[in-house]
mmCIF file of C-alpha atoms in Angstrom:
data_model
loop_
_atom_site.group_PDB
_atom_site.id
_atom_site.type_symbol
_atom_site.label_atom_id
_atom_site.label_comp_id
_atom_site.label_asym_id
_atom_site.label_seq_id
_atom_site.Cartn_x
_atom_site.Cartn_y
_atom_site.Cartn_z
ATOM 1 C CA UNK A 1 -12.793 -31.742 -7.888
ATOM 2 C CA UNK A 2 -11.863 -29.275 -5.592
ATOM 3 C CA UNK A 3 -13.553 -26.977 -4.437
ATOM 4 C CA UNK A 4 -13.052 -22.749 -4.906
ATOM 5 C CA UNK A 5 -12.734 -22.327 -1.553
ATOM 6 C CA UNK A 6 -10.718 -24.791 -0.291
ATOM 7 C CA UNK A 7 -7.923 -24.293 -3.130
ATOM 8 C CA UNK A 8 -7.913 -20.341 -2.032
ATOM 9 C CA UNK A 9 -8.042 -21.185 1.792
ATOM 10 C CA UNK A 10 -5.016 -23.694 1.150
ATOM 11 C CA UNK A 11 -3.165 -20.783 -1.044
ATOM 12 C CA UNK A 12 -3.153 -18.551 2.373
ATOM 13 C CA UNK A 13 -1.965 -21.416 4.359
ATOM 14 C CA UNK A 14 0.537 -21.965 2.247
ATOM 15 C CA UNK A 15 1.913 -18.360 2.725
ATOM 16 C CA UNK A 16 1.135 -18.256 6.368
ATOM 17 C CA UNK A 17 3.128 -21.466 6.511
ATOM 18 C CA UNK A 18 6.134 -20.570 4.696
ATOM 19 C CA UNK A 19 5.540 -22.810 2.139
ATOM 20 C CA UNK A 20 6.806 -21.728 -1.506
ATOM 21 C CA UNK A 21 6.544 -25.272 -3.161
ATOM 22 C CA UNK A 22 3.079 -25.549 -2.235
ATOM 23 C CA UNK A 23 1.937 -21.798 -3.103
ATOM 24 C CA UNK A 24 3.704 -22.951 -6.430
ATOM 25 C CA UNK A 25 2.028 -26.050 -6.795
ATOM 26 C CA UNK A 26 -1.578 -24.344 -6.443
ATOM 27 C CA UNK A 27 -0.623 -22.243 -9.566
ATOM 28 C CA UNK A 28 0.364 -25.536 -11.710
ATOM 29 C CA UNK A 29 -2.922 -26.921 -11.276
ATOM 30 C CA UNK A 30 -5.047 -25.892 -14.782
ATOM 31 C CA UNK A 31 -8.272 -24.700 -13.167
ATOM 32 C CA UNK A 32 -6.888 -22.074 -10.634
ATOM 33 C CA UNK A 33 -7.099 -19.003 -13.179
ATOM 34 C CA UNK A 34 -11.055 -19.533 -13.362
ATOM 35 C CA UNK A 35 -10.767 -18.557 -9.856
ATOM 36 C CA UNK A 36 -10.235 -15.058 -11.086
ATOM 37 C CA UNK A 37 -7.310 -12.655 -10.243
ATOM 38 C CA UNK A 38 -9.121 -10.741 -7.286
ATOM 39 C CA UNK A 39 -10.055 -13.607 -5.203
ATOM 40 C CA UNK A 40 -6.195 -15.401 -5.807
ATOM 41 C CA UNK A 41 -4.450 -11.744 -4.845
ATOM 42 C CA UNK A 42 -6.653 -11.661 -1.752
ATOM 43 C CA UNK A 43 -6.033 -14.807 -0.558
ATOM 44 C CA UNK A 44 -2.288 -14.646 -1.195
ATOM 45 C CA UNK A 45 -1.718 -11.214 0.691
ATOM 46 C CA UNK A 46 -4.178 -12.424 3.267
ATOM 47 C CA UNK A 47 -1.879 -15.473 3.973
ATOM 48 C CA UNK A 48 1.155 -12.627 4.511
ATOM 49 C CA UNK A 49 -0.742 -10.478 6.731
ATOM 50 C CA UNK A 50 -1.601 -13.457 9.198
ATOM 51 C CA UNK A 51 1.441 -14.363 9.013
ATOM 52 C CA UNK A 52 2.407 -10.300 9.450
ATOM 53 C CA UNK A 53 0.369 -10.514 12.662
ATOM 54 C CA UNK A 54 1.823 -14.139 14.376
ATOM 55 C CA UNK A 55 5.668 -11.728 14.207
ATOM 56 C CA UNK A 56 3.979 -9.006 15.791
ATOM 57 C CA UNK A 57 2.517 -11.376 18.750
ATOM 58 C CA UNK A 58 6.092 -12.867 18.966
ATOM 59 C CA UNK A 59 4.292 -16.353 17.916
ATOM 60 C CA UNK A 60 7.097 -16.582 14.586
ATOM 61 C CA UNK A 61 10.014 -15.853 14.436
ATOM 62 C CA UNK A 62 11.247 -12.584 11.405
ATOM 63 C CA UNK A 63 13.531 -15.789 9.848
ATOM 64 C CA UNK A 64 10.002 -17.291 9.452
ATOM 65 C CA UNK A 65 8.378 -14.190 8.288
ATOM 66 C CA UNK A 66 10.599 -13.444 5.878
ATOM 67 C CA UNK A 67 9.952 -17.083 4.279
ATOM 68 C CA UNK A 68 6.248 -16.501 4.049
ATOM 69 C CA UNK A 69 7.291 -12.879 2.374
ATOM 70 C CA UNK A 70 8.883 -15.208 -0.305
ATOM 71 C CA UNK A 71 6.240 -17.381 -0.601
ATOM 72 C CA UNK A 72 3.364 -14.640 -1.057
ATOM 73 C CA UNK A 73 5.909 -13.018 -4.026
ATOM 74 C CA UNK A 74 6.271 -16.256 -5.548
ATOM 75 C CA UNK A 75 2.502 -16.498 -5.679
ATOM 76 C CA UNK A 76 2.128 -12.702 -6.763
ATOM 77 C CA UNK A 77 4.516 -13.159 -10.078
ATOM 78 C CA UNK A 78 2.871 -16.293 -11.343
ATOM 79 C CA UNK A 79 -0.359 -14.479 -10.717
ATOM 80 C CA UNK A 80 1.319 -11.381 -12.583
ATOM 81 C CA UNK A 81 1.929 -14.080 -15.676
ATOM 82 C CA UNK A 82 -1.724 -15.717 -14.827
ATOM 83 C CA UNK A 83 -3.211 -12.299 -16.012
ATOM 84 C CA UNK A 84 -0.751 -10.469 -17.781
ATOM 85 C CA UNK A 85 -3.410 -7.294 -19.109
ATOM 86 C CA UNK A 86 -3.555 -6.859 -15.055
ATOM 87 C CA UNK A 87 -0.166 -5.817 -14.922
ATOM 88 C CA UNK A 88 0.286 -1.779 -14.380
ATOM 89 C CA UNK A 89 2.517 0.699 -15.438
ATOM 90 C CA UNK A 90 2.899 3.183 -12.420
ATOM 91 C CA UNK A 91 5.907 4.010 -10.454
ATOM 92 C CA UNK A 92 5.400 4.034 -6.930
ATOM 93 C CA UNK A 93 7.772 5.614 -3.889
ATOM 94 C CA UNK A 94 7.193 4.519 -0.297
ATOM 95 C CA UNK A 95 9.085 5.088 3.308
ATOM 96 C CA UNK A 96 8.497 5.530 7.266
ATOM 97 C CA UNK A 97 8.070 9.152 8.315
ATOM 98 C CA UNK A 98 10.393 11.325 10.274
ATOM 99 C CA UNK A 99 11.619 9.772 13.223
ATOM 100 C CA UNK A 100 10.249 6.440 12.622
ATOM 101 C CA UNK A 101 12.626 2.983 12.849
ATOM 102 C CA UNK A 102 10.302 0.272 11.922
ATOM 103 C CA UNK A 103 11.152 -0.426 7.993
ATOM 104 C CA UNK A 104 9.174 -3.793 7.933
ATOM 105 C CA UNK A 105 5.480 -2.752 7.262
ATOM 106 C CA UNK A 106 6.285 -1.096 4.576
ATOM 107 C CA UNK A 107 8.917 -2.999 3.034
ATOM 108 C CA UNK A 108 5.883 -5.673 2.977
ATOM 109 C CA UNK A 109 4.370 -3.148 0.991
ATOM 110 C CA UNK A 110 6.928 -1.980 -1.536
ATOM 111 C CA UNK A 111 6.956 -6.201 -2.087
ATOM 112 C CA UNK A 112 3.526 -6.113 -2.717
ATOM 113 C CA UNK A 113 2.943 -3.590 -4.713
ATOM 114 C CA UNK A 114 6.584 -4.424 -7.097
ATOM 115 C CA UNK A 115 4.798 -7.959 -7.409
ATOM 116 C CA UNK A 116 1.556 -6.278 -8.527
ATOM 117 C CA UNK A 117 3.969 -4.532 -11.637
ATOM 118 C CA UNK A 118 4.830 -1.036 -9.898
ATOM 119 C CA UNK A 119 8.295 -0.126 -10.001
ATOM 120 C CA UNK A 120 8.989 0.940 -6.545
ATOM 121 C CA UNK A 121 11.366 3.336 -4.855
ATOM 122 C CA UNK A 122 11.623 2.040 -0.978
ATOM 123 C CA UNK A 123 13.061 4.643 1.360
ATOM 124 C CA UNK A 124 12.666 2.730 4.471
ATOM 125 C CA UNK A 125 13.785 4.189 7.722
ATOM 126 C CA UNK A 126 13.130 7.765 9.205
ATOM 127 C CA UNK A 127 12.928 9.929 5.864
ATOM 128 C CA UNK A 128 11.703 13.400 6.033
ATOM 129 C CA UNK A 129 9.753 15.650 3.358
ATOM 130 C CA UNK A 130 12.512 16.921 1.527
ATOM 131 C CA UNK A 131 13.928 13.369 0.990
ATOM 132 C CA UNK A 132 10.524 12.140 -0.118
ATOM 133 C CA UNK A 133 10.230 14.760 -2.664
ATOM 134 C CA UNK A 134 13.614 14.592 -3.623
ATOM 135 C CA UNK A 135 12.467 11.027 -4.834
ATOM 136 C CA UNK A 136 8.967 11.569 -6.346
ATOM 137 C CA UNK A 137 11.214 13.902 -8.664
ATOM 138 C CA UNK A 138 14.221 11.765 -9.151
ATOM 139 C CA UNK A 139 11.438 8.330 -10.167
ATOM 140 C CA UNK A 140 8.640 10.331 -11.657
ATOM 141 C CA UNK A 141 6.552 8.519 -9.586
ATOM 142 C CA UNK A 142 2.810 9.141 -9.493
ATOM 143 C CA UNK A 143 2.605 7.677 -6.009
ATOM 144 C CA UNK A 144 3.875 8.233 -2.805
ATOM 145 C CA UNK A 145 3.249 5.604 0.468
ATOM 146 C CA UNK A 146 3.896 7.144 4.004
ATOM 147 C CA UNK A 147 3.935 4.826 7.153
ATOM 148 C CA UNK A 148 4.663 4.994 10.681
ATOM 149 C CA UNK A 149 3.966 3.440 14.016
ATOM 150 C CA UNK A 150 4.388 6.017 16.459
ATOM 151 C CA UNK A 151 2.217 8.637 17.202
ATOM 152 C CA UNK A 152 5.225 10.914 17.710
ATOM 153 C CA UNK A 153 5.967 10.802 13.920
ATOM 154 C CA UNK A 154 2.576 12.341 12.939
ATOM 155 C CA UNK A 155 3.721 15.808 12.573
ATOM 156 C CA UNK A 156 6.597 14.383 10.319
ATOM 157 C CA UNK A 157 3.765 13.004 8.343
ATOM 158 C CA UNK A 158 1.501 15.358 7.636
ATOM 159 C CA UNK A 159 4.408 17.980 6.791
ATOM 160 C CA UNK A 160 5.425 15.244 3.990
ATOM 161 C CA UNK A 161 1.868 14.952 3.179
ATOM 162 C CA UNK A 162 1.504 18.641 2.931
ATOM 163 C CA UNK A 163 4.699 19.706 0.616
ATOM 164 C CA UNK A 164 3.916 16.570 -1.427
ATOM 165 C CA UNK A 165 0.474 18.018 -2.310
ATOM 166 C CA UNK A 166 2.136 22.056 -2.635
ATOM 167 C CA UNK A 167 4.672 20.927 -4.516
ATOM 168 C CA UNK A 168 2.993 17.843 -6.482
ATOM 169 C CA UNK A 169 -0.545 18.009 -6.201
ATOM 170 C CA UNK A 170 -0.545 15.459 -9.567
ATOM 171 C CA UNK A 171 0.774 12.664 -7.145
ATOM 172 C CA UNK A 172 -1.963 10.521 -4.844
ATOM 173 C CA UNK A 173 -0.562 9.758 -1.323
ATOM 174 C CA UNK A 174 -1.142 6.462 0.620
ATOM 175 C CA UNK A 175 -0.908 6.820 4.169
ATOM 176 C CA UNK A 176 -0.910 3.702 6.829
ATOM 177 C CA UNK A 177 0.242 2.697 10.292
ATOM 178 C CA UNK A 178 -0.723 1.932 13.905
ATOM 179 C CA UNK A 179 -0.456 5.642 15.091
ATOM 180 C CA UNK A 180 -3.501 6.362 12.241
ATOM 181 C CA UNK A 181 -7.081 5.739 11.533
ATOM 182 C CA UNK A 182 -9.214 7.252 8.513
ATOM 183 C CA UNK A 183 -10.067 10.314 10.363
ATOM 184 C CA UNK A 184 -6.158 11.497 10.513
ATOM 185 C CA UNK A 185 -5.519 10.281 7.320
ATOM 186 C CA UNK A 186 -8.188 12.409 5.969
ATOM 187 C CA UNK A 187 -7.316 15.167 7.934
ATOM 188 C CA UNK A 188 -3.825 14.944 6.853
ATOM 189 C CA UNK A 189 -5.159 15.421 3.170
ATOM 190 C CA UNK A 190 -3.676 11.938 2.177
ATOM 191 C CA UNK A 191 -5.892 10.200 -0.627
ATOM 192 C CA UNK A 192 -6.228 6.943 1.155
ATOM 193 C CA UNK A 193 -5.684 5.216 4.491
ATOM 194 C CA UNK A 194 -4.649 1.326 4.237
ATOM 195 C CA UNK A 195 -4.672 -0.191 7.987
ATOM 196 C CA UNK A 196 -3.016 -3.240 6.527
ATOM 197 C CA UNK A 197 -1.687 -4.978 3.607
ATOM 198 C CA UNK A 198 -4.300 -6.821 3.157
ATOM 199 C CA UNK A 199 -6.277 -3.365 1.813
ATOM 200 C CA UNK A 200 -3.627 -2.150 -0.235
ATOM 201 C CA UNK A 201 -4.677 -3.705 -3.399
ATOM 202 C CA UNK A 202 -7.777 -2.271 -3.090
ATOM 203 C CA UNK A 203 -6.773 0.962 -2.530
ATOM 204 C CA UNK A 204 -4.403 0.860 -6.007
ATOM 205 C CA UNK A 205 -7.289 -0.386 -7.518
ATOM 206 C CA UNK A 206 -9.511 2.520 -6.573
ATOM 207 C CA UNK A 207 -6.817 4.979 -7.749
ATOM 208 C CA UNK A 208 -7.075 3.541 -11.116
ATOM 209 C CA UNK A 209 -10.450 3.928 -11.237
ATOM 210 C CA UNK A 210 -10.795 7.299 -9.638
ATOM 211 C CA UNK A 211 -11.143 10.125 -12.890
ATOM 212 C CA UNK A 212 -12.037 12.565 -9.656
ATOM 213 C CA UNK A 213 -9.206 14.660 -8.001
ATOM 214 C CA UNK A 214 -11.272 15.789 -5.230
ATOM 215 C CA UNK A 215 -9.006 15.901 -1.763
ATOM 216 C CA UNK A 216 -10.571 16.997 1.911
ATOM 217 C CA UNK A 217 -8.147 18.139 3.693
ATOM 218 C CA UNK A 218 -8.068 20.637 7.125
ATOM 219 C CA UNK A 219 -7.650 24.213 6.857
ATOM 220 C CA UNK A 220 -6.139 25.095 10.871
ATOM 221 C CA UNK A 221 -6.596 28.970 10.550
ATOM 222 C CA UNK A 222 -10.036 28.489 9.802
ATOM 223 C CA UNK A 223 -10.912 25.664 11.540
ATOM 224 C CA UNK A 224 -12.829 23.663 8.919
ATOM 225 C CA UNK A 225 -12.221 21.314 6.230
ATOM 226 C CA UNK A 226 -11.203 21.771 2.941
ATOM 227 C CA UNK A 227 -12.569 20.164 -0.140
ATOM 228 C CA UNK A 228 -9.980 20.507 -3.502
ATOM 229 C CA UNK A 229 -10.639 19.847 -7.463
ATOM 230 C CA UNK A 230 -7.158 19.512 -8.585
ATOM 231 C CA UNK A 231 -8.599 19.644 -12.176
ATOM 232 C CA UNK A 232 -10.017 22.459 -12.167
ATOM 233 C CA UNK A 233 -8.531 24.021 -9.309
ATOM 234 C CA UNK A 234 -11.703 25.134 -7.166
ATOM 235 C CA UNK A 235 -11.712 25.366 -3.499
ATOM 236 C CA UNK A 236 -15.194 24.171 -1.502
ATOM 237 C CA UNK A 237 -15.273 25.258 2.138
#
């Protein structure tokens, strides 16, 4: 019999690799849902974020990448009809901040997260507040997912961050990229900071289990941070 570890360690390879067959071939065999749905999701977005990392180091080619993208949503929808109660209900809108180019982070997301049963608005390249907004009202999303490489864009992304909580302080906001860490994020007033795909279904996870609205954000005239109960609409200095 094989072993747990070795059937979840040749799932990622099989993503890595560009392999579809054999990512579909894994979910054929009858003993791979006792594996559980957390340790198959990990493994499969795992496999897409080595693979995410060999493009950035030039080492594949972004023909190759995109096969591996295939095979990792061919692994998420059987895993979506493995464990069908897992499958959520949420609507979802992500894009690049102002002045940003680079669309392909976060089209690996909006993949991700469509596979994971969000419905997902992608806005892709260099998309500013209003535009944003403009969206979260259009989908009714709950959701909104900001990313950016450049540090230049981080004023672009904390004024979407900020009119997306004046104007919908009911929607959580996801915020990732090479130009952040947790500290900006936080300081932005985003909910969560995801420094790769391989943490974003953890950080969906812990928005469905969060029943707290608290938000820290900065305050600049005053210098200090800022914490926020939505619910019941306190301020803490």
């Amino acid at each position: 019999m094989t072993s747990s570890s070795s059937i979840l360690g040749d799932l990622e390879a099989a993503v890595r690799s560009q392999a579809p067959e054999q990512v579909a071939a894994i979910f054929q065999d009858m003993d791979v849902a006792a594996l559980g749905y957390d340790a198959l999701l990990q493994a499969l977005v795992a496999g897409l974020d080595a693979a995410r990392r060999e493009l950035g180091e030039m080492t594949t080619s972004i023909g190759e990448f995109l096969l591996a993208v295939d095979a990792a949503r061919l692994g998420l929808t059987r895993l979506k009809q493995l464990f069908p109660d897992k499958k959520k209900q949420r609507k979802a809108v992500v894009g690049v901040a102002t002045g940003e180019v680079h669309s392909l982070g976060v089209i690996i997301i909006a993949g991700i997260m469509e596979a994971l049963g969000y419905e997902v608005m992608c806005l892709e390249q260099d998309t500013n507040a209003d535009q944003f907004l403009q969206a979260l009202k259009q989908s009714g999303a709950s959701l909104l997912g900001v990313s950016s490489m450049m540090s230049t864009t981080l004023a672009g992304m904390q004024d979407i961050v900020q009119q997306c909580r004046r104007e919908m302080p009911d929607v959580r906001i996801i915020v990732g990229g090479a130009c952040l860490d947790e500290h900006i994020a936080e300081s932005m007033g985003a909910d969560e900071y995801v420094e790769s795909a391989v943490q974003l279904p953890r950080a969906l996870e812990n928005f469905d289990g969060q029943d707290d609205r608290r938000r820290k954000s900065m305050d600049y005239e005053k210098k200090e941070h800022v914490v926020e109960y939505h619910e019941s609409g306190s301020r803490e200095g």
